Short mmCIF file of C-alpha atoms and ligand atoms in Angstrom, two decimals:
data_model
loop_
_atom_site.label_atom_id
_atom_site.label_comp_id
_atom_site.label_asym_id
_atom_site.label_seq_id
_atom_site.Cartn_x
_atom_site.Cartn_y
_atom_site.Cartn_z
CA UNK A 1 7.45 34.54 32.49
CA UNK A 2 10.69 35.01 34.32
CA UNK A 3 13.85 32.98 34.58
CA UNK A 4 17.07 33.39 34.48
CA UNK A 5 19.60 33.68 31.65
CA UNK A 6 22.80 33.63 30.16
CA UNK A 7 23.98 36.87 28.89
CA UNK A 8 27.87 36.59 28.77
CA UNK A 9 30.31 35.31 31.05
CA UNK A 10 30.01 36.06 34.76
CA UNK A 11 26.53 37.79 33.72
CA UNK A 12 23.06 35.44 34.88
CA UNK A 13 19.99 37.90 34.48
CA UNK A 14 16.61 37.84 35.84
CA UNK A 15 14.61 38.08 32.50
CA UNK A 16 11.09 38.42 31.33
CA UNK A 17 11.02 36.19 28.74
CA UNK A 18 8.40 34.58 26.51
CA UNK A 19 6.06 31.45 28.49
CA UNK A 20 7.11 27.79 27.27
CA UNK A 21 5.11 26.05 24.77
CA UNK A 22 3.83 22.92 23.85
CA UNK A 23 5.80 22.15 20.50
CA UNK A 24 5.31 18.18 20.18
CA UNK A 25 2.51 15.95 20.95
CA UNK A 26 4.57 14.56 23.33
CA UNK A 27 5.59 17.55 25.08
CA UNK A 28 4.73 18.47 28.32
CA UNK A 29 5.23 22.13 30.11
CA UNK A 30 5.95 21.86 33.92
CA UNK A 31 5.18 24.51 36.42
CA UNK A 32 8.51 24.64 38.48
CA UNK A 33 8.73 24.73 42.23
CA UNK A 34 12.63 24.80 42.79
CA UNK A 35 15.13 24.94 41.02
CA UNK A 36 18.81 24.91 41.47
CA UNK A 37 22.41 25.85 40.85
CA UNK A 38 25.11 23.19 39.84
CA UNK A 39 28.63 22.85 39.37
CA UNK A 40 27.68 21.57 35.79
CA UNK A 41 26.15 25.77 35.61
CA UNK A 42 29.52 27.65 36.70
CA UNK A 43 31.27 25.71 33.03
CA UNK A 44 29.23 28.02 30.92
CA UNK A 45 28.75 30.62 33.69
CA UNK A 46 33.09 30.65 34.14
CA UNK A 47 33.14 30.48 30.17
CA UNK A 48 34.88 27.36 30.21
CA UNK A 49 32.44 25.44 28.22
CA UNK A 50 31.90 27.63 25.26
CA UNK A 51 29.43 28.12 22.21
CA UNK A 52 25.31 28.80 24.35
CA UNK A 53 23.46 31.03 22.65
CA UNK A 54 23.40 34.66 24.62
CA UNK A 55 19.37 34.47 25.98
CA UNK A 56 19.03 30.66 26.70
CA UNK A 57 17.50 29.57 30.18
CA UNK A 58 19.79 28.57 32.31
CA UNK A 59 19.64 25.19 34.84
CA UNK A 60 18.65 21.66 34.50
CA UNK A 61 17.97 20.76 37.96
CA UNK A 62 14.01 21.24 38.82
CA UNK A 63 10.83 19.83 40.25
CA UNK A 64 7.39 20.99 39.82
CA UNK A 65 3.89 20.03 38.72
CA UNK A 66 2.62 19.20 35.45
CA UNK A 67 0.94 21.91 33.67
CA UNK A 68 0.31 21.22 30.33
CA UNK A 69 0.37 17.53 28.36
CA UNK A 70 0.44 17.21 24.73
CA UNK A 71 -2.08 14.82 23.16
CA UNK A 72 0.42 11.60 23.20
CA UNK A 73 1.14 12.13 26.74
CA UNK A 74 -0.59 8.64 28.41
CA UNK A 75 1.72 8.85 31.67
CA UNK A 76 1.06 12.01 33.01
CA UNK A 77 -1.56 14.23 34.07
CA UNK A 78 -2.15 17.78 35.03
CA UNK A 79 -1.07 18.28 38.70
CA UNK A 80 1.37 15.47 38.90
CA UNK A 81 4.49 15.83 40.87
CA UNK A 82 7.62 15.38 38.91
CA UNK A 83 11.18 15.23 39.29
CA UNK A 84 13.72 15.08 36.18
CA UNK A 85 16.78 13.78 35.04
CA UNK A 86 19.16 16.49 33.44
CA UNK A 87 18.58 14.92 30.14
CA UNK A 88 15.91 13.97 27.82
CA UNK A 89 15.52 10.29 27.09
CA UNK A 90 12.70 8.65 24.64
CA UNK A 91 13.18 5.39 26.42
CA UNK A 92 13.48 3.17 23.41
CA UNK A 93 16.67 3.50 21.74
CA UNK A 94 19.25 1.50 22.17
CA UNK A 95 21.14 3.27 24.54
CA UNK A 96 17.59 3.77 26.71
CA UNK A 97 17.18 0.58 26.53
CA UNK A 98 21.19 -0.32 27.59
CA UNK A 99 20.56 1.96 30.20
CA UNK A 100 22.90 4.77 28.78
CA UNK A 101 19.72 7.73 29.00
CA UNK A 102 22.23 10.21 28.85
CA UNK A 103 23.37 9.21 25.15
CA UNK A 104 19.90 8.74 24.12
CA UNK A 105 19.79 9.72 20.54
CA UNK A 106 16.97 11.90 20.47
CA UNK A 107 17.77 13.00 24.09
CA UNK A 108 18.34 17.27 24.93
CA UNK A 109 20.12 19.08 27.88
CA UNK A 110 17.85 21.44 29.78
CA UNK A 111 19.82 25.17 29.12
CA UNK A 112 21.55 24.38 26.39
CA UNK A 113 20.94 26.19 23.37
CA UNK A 114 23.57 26.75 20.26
CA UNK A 115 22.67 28.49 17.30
CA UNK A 116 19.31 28.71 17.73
CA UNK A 117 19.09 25.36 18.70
CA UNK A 118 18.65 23.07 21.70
CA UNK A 119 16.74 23.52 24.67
CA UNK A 120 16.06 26.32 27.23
CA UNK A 121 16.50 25.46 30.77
CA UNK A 122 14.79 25.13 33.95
CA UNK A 123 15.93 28.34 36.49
CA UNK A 124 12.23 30.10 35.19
CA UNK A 125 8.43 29.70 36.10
CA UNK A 126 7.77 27.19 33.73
CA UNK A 127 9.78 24.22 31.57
CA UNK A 128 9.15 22.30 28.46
CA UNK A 129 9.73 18.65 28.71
CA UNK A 130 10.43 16.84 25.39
CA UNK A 131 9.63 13.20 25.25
CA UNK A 132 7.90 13.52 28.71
CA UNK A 133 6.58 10.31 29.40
CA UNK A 134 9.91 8.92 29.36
CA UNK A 135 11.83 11.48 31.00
CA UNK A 136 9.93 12.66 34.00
CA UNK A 137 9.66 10.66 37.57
CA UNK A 138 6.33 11.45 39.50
CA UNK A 139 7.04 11.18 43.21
CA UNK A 140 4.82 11.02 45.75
CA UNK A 141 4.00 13.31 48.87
CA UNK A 142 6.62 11.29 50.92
CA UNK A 143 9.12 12.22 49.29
CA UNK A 144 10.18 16.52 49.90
CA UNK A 145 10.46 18.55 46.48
CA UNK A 146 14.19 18.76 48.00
CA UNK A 147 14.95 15.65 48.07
CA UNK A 148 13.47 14.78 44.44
CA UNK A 149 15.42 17.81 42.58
CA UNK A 150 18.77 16.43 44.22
CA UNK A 151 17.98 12.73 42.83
CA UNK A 152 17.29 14.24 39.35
CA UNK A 153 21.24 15.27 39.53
CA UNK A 154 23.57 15.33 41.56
CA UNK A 155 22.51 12.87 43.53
CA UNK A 156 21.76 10.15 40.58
CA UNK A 157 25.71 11.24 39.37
CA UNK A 158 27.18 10.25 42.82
CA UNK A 159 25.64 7.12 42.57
CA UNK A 160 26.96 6.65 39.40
CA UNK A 161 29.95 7.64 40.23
CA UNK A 162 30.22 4.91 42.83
CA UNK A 163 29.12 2.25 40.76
CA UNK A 164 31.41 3.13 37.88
CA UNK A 165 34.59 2.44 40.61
CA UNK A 166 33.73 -1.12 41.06
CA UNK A 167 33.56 -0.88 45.20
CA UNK A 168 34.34 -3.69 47.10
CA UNK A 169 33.83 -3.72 51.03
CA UNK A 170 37.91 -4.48 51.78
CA UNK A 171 39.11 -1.42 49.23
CA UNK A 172 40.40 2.07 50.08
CA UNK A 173 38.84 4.96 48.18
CA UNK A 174 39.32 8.46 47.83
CA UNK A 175 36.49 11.00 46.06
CA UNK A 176 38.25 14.19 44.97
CA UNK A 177 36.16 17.60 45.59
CA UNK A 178 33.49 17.58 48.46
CA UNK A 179 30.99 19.59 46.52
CA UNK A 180 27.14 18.20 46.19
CA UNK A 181 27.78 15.73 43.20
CA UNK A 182 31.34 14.95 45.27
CA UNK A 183 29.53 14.96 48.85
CA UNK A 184 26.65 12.42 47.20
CA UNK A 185 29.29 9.95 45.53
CA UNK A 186 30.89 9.70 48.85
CA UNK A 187 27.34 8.53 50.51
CA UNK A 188 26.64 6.03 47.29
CA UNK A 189 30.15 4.38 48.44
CA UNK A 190 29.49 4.13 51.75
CA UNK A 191 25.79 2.67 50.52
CA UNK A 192 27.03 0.91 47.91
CA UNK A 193 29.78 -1.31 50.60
CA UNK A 194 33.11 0.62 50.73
CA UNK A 195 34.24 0.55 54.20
CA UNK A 196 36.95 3.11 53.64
CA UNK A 197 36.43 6.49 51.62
CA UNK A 198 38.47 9.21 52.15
CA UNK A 199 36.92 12.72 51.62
CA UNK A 200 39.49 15.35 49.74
CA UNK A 201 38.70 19.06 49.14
CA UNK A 202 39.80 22.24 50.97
CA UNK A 203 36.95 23.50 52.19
CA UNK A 204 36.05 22.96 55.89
CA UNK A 205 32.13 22.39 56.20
CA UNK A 206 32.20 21.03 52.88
CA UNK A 207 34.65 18.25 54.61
CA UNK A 208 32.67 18.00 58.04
CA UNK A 209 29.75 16.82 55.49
CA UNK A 210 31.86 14.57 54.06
CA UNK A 211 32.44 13.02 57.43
CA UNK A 212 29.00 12.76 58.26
CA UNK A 213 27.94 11.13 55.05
CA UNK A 214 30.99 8.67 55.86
CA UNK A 215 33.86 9.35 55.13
CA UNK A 216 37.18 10.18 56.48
CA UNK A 217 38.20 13.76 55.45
CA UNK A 218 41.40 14.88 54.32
CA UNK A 219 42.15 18.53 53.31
CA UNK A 220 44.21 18.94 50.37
CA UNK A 221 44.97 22.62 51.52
CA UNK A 222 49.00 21.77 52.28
CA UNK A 223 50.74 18.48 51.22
CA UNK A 224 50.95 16.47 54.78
CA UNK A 225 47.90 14.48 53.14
CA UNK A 226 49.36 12.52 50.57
CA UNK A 227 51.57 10.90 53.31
CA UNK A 228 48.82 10.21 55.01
CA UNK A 229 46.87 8.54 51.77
CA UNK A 230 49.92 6.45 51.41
CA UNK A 231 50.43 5.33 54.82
CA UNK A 232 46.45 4.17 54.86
CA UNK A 233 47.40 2.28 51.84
CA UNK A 234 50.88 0.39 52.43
CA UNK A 235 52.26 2.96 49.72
CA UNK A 236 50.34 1.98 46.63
CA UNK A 237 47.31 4.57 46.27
CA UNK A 238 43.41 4.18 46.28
CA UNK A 239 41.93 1.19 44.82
CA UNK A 240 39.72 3.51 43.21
CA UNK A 241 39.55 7.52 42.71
CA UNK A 242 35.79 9.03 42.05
CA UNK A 243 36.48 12.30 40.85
CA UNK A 244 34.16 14.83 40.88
CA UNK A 245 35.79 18.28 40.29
CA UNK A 246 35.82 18.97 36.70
CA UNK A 247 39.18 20.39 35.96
CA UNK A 248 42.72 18.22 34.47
CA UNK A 249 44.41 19.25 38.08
CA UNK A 250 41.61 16.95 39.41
CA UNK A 251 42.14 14.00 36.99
CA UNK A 252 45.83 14.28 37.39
CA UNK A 253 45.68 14.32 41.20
CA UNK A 254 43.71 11.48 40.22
CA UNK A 255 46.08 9.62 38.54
CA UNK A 256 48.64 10.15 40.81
CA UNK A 257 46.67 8.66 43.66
CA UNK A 258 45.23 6.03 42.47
CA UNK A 259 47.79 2.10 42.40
CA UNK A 260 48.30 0.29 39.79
CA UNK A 261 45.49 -1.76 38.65
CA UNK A 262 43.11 1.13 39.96
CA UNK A 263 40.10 2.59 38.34
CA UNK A 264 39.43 6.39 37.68
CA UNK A 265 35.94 6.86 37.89
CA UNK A 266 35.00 10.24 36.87
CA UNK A 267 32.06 12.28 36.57
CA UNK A 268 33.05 16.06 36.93
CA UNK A 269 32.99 17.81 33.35
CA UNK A 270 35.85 18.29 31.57
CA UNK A 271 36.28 20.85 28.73
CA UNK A 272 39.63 20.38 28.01
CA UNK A 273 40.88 18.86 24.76
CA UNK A 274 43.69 17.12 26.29
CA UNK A 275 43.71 14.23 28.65
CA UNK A 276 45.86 14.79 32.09
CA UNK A 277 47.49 11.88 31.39
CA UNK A 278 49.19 10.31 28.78
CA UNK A 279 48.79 7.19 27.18
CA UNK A 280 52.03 5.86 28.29
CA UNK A 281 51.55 6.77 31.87
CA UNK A 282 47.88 5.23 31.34
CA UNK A 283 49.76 1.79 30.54
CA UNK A 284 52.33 2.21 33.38
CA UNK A 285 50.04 1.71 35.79
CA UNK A 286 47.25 -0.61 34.23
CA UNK A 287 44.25 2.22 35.05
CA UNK A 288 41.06 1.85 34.14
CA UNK A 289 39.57 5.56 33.08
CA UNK A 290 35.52 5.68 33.28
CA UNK A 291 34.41 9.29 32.27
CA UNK A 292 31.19 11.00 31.05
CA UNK A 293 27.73 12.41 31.55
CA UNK A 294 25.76 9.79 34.05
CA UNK A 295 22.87 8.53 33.09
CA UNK A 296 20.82 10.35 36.16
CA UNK A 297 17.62 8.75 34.68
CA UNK A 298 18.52 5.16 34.61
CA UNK A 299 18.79 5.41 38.70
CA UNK A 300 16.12 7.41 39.65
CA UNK A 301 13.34 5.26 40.59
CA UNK A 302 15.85 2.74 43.24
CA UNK A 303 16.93 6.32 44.46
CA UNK A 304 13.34 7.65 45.04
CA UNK A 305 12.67 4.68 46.76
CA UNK A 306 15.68 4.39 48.60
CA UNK A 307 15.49 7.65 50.57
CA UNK A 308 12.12 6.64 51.98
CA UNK A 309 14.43 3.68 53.74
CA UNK A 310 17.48 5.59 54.37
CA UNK A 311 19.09 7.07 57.40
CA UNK A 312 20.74 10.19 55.84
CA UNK A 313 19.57 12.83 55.08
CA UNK A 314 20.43 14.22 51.42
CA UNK A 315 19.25 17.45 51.99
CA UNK A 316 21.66 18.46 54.43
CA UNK A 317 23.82 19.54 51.30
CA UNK A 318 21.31 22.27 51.01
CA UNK A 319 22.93 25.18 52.57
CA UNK A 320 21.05 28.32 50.70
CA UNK A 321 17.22 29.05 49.42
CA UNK A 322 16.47 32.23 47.49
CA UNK A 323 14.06 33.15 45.38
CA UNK A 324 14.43 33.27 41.47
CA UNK A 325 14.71 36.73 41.39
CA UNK A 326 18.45 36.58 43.40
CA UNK A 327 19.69 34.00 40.73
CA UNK A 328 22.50 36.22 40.21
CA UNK A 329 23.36 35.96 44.03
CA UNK A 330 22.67 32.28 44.10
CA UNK A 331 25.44 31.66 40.97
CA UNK A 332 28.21 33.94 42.91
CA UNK A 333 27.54 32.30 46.25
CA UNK A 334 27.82 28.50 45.15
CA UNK A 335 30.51 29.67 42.98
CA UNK A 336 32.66 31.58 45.45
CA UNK A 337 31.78 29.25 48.23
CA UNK A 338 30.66 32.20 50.58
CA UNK A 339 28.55 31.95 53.63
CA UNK A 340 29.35 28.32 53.52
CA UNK A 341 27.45 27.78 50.73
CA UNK A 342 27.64 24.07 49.50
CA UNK A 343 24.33 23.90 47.33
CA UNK A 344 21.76 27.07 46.63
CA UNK A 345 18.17 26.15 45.88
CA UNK A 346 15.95 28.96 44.22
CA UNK A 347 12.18 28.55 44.82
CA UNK A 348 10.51 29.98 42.22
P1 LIG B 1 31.34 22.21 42.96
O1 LIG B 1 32.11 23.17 42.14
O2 LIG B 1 30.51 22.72 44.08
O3 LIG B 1 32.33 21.11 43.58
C1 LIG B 1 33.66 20.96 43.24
C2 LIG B 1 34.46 20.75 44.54
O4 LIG B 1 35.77 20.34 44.21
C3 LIG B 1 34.59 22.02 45.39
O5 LIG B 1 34.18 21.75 46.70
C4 LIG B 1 36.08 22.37 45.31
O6 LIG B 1 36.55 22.98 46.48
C5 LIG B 1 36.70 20.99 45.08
N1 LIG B 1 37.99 20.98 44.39
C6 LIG B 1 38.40 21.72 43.35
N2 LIG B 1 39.64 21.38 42.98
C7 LIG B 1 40.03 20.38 43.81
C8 LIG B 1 41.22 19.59 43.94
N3 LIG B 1 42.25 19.76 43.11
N4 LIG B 1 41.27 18.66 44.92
C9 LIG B 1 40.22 18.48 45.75
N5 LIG B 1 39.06 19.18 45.68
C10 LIG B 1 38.99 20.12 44.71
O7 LIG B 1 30.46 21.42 41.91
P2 LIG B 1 29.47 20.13 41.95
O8 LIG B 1 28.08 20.62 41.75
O9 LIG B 1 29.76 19.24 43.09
O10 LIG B 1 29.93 19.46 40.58
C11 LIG B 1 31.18 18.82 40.50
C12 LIG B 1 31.49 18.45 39.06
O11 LIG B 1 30.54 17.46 38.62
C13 LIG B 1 31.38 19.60 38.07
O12 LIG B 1 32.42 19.50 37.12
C14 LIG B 1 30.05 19.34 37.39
O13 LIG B 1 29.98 19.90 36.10
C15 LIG B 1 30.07 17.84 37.35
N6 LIG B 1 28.80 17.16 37.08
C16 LIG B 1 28.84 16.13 36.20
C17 LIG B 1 27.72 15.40 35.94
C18 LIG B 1 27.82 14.22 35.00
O14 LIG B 1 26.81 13.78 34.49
N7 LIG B 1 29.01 13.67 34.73
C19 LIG B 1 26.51 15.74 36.55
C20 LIG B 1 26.50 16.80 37.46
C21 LIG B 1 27.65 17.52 37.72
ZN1 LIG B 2 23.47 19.54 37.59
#
């Protein structure tokens, strides 16, 4: 089949490589539809996160139909629509069952493999599922294949994101980066009750989105802003900061921002080995610090549902569709923001 791969840094190749298998009874391979690029991609693409095996499948982002079930499979069947989480989850451990999918103890990441080890991603013609009946959603034909493959990511991390800042309807927010994971927390906010969210990033139509979705947008591009984030809040910072960058500027903009007693919620990835701020500074300001991978699969169901009743459109983060075979162009656009590209879809 083809899909794309990791070579080396800054190198994503369109590769014939060999078709997906069913490896465990409860295995299932799906045929993918689309596919897409995420911020979570340009870590390993950037070299930042380290160690994946030269040859994996890239992406973890996907919808598709069901192609193949192995014999324990009772959920699924052959031509089923499905959407999934970035994760694997068996749905019974304790963290399943806690609600923490993403820590699930016999759970995988789609495209990553280490040492000959792990699991290939989903930017290819066809996926294997571990532990299928547990991990994938099946939606049905109200819902677009667009919509799905945003709620098995980024848009199930916004939400989480939100959630994590402990929102209430009075408080004065700030999400830092407008990107789709930062442009989806915004909306879950503005869902979620926060009557004030202010948008930061530096690029334009990535802020105008942010507007529509809610918020009020503030470029970050000179320093005029920060007087006007303290004059919105009397001088004492955001009741909460959702962060959603991935980088220790981010978290220490972050920390600077938010007043004492605030909560960091934060859901970009960080590779670094060393927090952005130190404990001392932590205690100075009584912060609360909420940080990891979210647990896309926990909310996927309320957000299926949800964007049958909602007003906004998710999609509209969608700027760029390309087939598989421009993967390479897809990675540099999102990457370099060109063409005002804020997410790139590849249909496969
Ligand atoms: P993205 O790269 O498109 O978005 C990042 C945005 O942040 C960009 O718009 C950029 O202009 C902006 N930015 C960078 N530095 C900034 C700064 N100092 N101040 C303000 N804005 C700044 O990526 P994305 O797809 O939106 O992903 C965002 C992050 O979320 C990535 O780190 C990704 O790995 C992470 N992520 C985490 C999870 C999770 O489970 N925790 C899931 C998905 C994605
Ligand atoms: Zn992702």
């Amino acid at each position: 089949m083809k899909a794309l791969t990791f070579r080396e840094k800054h190198h994503i190749a369109y590769d014939t490589v060999a078709d997906p298998q069913l490896l465990e009874a409860s295995d299932a391979i799906v045929r993918v539809w689309i596919t897409a690029v995420c911020g979570s991609d340009l870590h390993v693409y950037h070299a930042r996160e380290t160690g994946l095996d030269s040859g994996t499948i890239m992406g973890h982002e996907f919808v598709g139909e069901i192609a193949a079930i192995g014999k324990a499979v009772r959920r699924l069947r052959i031509g089923d629509r499905v959407v999934s989480p970035f994760t694997t989850n068996c749905g019974v451990c304790y963290y399943c069952q806690i609600g923490l999918s993403c820590r699930c103890t016999a759970g995988q990441l789609y495209g990553w493999r280490q040492n000959g080890h792990g699991l290939h991603g989903a930017q290819a013609e066809w996926v294997r599922v571990p532990l299928a009946d547990t991990t994938l959603v099946k939606f049905d034909t109200h819902i677009s294949p667009e919509a799905a493959l945003l709620i098995g990511d980024v848009r199930a991390t916004g939400w989480h994101c939100a959630q994590q800042a402990d929102l209430s309807p009075k408080g004065i927010y700030a999400v830092i980066g407008c990107g789709p994971v930062g442009l989806m927390a915004t909306l879950a906010a503005r869902e979620q009750g926060a009557q004030q969210v202010y948008a930061l990033d530096t690029v334009t139509e990535r802020l105008t989105l942010a507007q529509q979705y809610g918020a009020i947008p503030l470029s970050v591009a000179n320093d005029e802003w920060r007087d006007i984030a303290f004059a919105a809040t009397q001088g004492r910072g955001f009741d909460a900061i959702l962060e959603a960058v991935g980088s220790s500027s981010a978290v220490r903009l972050a920390y600077e921002m938010v007043r004492p007693g605030g909560t960091i919620s934060s859901v970009g990835v960080h590779t670094s080995a060393q927090f952005a701020f130190s404990p001392i500074e932590a205690y100075d300001k009584n912060i609360t610090f909420k940080i990891g991978r979210a647990p896309a699969r926990r909310y996927m169901e309320q957000l299926l549902e949800r964007t049958l009743q909602s007003s906004y459109d998710i999609t509209q983060i969608i700027t760029h569709r390309l087939p598989l075979s421009d993967g390479a162009t897809a990675y540099q656009l999102f990457d370099q923001k060109q063409d005002g590209c804020i997410k790139a879809i590849l249909r496969v």
